[in-house]
mmCIF file of C-alpha atoms in Angstrom:
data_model
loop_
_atom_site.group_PDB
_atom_site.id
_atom_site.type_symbol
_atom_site.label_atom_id
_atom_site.label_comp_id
_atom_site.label_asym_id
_atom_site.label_seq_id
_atom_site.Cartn_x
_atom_site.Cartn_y
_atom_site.Cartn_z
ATOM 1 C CA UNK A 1 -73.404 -125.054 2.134
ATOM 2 C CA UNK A 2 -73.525 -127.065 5.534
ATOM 3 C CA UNK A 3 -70.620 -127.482 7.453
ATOM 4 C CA UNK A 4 -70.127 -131.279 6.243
ATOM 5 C CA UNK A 5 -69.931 -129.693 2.807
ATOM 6 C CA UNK A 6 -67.258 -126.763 4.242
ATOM 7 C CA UNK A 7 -64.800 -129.703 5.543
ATOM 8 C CA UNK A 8 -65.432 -132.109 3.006
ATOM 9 C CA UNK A 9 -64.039 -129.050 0.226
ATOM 10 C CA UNK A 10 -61.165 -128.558 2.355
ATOM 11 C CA UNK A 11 -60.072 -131.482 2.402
ATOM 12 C CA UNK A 12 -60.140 -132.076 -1.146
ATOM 13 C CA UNK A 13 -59.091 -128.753 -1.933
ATOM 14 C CA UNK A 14 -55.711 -129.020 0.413
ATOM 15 C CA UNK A 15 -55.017 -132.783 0.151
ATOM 16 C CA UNK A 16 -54.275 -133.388 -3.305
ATOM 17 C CA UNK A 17 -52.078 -129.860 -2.962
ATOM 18 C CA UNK A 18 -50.098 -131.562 -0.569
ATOM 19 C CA UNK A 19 -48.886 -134.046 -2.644
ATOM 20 C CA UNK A 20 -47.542 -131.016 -5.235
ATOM 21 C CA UNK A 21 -45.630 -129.405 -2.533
ATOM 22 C CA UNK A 22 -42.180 -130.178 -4.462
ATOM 23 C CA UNK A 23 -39.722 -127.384 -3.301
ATOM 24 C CA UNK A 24 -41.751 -126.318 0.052
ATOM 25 C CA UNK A 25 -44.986 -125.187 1.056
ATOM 26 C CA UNK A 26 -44.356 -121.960 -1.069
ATOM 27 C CA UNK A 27 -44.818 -123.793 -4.262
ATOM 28 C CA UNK A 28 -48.433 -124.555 -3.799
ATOM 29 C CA UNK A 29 -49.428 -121.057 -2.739
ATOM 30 C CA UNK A 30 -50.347 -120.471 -6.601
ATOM 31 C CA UNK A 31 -52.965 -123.256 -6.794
ATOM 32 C CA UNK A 32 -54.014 -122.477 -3.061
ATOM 33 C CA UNK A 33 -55.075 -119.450 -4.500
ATOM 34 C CA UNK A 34 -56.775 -120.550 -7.423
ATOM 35 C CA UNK A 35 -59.047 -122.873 -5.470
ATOM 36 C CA UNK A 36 -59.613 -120.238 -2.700
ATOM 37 C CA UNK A 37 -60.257 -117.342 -4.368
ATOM 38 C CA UNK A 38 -61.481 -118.213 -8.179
ATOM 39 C CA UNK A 39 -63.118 -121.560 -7.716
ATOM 40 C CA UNK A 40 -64.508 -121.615 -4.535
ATOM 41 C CA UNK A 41 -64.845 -117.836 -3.987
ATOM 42 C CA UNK A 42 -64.311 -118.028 0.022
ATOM 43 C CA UNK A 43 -62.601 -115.315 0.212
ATOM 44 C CA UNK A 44 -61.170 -112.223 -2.303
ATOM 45 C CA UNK A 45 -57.559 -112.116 -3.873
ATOM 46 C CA UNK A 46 -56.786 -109.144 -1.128
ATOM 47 C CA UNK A 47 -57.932 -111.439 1.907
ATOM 48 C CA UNK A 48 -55.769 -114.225 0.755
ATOM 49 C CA UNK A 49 -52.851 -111.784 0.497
ATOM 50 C CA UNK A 50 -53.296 -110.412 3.895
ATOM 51 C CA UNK A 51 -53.449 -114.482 4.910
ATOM 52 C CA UNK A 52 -50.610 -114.739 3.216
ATOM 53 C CA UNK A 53 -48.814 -112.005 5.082
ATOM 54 C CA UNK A 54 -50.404 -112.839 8.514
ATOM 55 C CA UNK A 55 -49.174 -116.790 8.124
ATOM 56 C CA UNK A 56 -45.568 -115.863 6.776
ATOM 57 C CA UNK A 57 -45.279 -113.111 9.868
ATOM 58 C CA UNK A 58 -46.261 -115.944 12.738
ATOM 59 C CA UNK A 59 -44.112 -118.524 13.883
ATOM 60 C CA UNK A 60 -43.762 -121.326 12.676
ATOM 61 C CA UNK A 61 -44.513 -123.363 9.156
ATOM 62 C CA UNK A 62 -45.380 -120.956 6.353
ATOM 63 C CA UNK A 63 -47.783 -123.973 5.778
ATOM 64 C CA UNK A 64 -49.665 -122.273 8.516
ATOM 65 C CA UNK A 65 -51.592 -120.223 5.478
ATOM 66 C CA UNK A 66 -53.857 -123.148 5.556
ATOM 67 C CA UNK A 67 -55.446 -123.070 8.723
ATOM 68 C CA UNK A 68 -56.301 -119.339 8.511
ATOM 69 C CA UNK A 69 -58.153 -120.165 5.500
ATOM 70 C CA UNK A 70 -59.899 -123.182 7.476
ATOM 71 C CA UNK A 71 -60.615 -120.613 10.421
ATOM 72 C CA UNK A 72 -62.073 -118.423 7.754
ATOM 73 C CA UNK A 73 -64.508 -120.715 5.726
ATOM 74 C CA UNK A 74 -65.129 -123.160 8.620
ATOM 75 C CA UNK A 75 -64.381 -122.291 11.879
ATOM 76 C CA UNK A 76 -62.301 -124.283 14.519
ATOM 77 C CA UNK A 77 -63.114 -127.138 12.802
ATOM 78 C CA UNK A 78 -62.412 -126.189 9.342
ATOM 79 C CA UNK A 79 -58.701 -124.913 10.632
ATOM 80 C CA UNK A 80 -57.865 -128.845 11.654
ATOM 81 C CA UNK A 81 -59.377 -130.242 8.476
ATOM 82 C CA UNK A 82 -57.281 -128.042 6.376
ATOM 83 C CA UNK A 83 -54.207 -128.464 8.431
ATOM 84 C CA UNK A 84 -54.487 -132.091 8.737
ATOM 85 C CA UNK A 85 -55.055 -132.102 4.796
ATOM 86 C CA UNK A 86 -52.305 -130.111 3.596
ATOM 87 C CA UNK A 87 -49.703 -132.229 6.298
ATOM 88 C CA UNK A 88 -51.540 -135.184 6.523
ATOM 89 C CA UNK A 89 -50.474 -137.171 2.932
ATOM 90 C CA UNK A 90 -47.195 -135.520 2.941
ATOM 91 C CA UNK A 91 -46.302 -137.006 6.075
ATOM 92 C CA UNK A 92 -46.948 -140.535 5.100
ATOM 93 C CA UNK A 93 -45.422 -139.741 1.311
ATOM 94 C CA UNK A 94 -42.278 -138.658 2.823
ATOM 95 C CA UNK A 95 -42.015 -141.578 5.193
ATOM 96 C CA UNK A 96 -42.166 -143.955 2.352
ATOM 97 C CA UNK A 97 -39.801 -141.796 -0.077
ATOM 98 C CA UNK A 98 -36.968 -141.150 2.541
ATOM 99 C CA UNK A 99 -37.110 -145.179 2.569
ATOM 100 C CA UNK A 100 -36.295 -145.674 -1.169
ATOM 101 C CA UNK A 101 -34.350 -142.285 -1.102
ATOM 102 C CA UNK A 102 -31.507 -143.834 1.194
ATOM 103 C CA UNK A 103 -31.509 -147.245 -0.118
ATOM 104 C CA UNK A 104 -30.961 -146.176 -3.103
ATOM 105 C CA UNK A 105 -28.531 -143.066 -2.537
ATOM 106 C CA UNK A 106 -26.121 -142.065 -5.280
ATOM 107 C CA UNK A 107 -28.157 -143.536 -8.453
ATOM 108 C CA UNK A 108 -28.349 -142.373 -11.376
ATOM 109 C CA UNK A 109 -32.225 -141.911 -12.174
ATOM 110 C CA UNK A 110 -31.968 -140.411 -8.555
ATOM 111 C CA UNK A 111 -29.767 -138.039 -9.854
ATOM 112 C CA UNK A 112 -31.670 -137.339 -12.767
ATOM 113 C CA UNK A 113 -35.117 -137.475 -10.900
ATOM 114 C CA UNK A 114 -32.927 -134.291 -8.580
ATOM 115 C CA UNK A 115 -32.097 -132.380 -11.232
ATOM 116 C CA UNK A 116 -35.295 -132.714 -13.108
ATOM 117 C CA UNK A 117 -37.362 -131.439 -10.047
ATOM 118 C CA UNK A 118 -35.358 -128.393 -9.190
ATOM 119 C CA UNK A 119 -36.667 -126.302 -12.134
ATOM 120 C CA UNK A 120 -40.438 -127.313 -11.516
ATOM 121 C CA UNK A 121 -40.051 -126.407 -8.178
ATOM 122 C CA UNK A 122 -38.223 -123.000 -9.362
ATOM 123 C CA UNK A 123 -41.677 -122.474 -11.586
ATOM 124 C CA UNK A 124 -43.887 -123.238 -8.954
ATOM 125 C CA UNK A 125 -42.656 -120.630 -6.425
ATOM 126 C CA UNK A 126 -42.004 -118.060 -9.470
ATOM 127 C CA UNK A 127 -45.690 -118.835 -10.448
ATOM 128 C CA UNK A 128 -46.580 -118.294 -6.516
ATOM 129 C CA UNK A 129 -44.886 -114.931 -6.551
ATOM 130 C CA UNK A 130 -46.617 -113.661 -9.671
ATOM 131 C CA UNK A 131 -49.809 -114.457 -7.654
ATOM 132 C CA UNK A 132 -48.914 -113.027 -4.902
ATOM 133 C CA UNK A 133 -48.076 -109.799 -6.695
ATOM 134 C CA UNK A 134 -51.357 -109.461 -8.450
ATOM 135 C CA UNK A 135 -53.028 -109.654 -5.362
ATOM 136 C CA UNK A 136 -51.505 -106.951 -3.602
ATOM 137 C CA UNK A 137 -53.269 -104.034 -2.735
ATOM 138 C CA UNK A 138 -52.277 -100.919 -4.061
ATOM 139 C CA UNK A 139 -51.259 -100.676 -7.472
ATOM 140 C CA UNK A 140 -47.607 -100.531 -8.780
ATOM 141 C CA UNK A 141 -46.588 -98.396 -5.992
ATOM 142 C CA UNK A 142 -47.127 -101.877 -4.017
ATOM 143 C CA UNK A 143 -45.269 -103.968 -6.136
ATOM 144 C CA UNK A 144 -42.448 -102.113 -6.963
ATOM 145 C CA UNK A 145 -41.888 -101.849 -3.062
ATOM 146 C CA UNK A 146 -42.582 -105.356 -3.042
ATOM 147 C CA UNK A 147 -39.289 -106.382 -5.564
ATOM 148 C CA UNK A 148 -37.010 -103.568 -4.295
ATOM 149 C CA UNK A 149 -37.642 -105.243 -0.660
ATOM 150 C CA UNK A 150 -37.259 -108.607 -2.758
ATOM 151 C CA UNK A 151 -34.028 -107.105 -3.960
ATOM 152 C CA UNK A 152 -32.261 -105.502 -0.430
ATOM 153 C CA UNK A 153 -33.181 -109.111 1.345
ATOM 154 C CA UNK A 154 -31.561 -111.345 -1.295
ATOM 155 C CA UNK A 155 -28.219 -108.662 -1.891
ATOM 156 C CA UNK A 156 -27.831 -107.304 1.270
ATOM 157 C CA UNK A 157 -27.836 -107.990 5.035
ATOM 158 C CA UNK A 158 -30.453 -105.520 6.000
ATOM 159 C CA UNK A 159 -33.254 -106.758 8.515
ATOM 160 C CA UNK A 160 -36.512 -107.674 7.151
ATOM 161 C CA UNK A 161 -38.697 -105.889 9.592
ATOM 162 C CA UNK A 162 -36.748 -102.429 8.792
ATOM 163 C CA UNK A 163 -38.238 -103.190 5.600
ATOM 164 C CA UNK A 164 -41.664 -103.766 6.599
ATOM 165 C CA UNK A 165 -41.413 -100.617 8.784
ATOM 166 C CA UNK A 166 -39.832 -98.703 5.621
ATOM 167 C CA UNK A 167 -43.059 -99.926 3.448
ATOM 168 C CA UNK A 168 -45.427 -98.562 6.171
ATOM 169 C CA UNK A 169 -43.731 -95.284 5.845
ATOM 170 C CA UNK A 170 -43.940 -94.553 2.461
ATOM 171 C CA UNK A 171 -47.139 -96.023 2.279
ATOM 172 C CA UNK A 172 -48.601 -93.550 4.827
ATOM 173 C CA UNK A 173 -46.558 -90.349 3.187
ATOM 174 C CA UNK A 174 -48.154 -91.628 -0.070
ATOM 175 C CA UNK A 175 -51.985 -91.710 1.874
ATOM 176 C CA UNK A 176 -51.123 -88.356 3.849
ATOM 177 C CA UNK A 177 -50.727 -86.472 0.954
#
């Protein structure tokens, strides 16, 4: 595959999934990971995980999960394309719907159009999670850590990184013994 061909399948891999970003960048991560992984093969279900990981721990958009996968299949070059894809056609959508979204605040198929997108946005990340968990390396142990973390961040106040540094710990007892 020349590079041409590398940019050109970014692009058309990450534009049309910016369009389907209803509820955040998070929502698409499923379908990201269908194209990256099944269809295209550039890269294995544990790489895209540790992407995953690497993009949510920097600063800055979680979007940011689609210029490491540029980097990876393309180089410098690939990393714009796929940035400029994913961002690119939202940008202009939004312009255009925060237009008709303030004009015509308070209606009712607005209303409807609201309450009708929450749940498909709910399935979307739920679906993103599920794919996120059967990527993970290391069996169950991996996943039950995973929701228990899940759990203490969403019912309690504890800090996420005295998770992360909890996970490493039992995850090197585990390999030490």
């Amino acid at each position: 595959m020349t590079a041409a061909q590398r940019y050109a399948a970014l692009g058309a891999v990450f534009a049309p999934l910016s369009i389907a970003t209803i509820g955040g960048g998070q929502a698409i991560i499923a379908d990201v990971q269908r194209q990256v992984v099944d269809v295209h093969h550039w890269m294995t279900a544990t790489q895209f995980v540790n992407d995953f990981a690497i993009a949510r721990m920097a600063p800055g958009p979680g979007s940011l999960l689609a210029t490491l996968i540029g980097w990876q299949v393309a180089g410098f070059w690939g990393a714009v394309i796929a940035t400029l894809a994913l961002f690119g056609p939202t940008a202009f959508l939004i312009y255009g719907v925060a237009h008709v979204w303030k004009r015509h605040q308070g209606k009712r198929w607005q209303i409807a159009l609201e309450a009708g997108l929450r749940p498909v946005a709910a399935g979307m990340i739920l679906a993103s999670v599920w794919v996120l968990l059967q990527g993970l390396d290391g069996g169950w142990p991996a996943r039950v850590l995973a929701l228990v973390s899940t759990v203490c961040v969403m019912r309690t106040r504890v800090n996420a990184l005295l998770l992360i540094l909890a996970g490493a710990a039992i995850f090197v007892a585990m390999h030490a013994i």
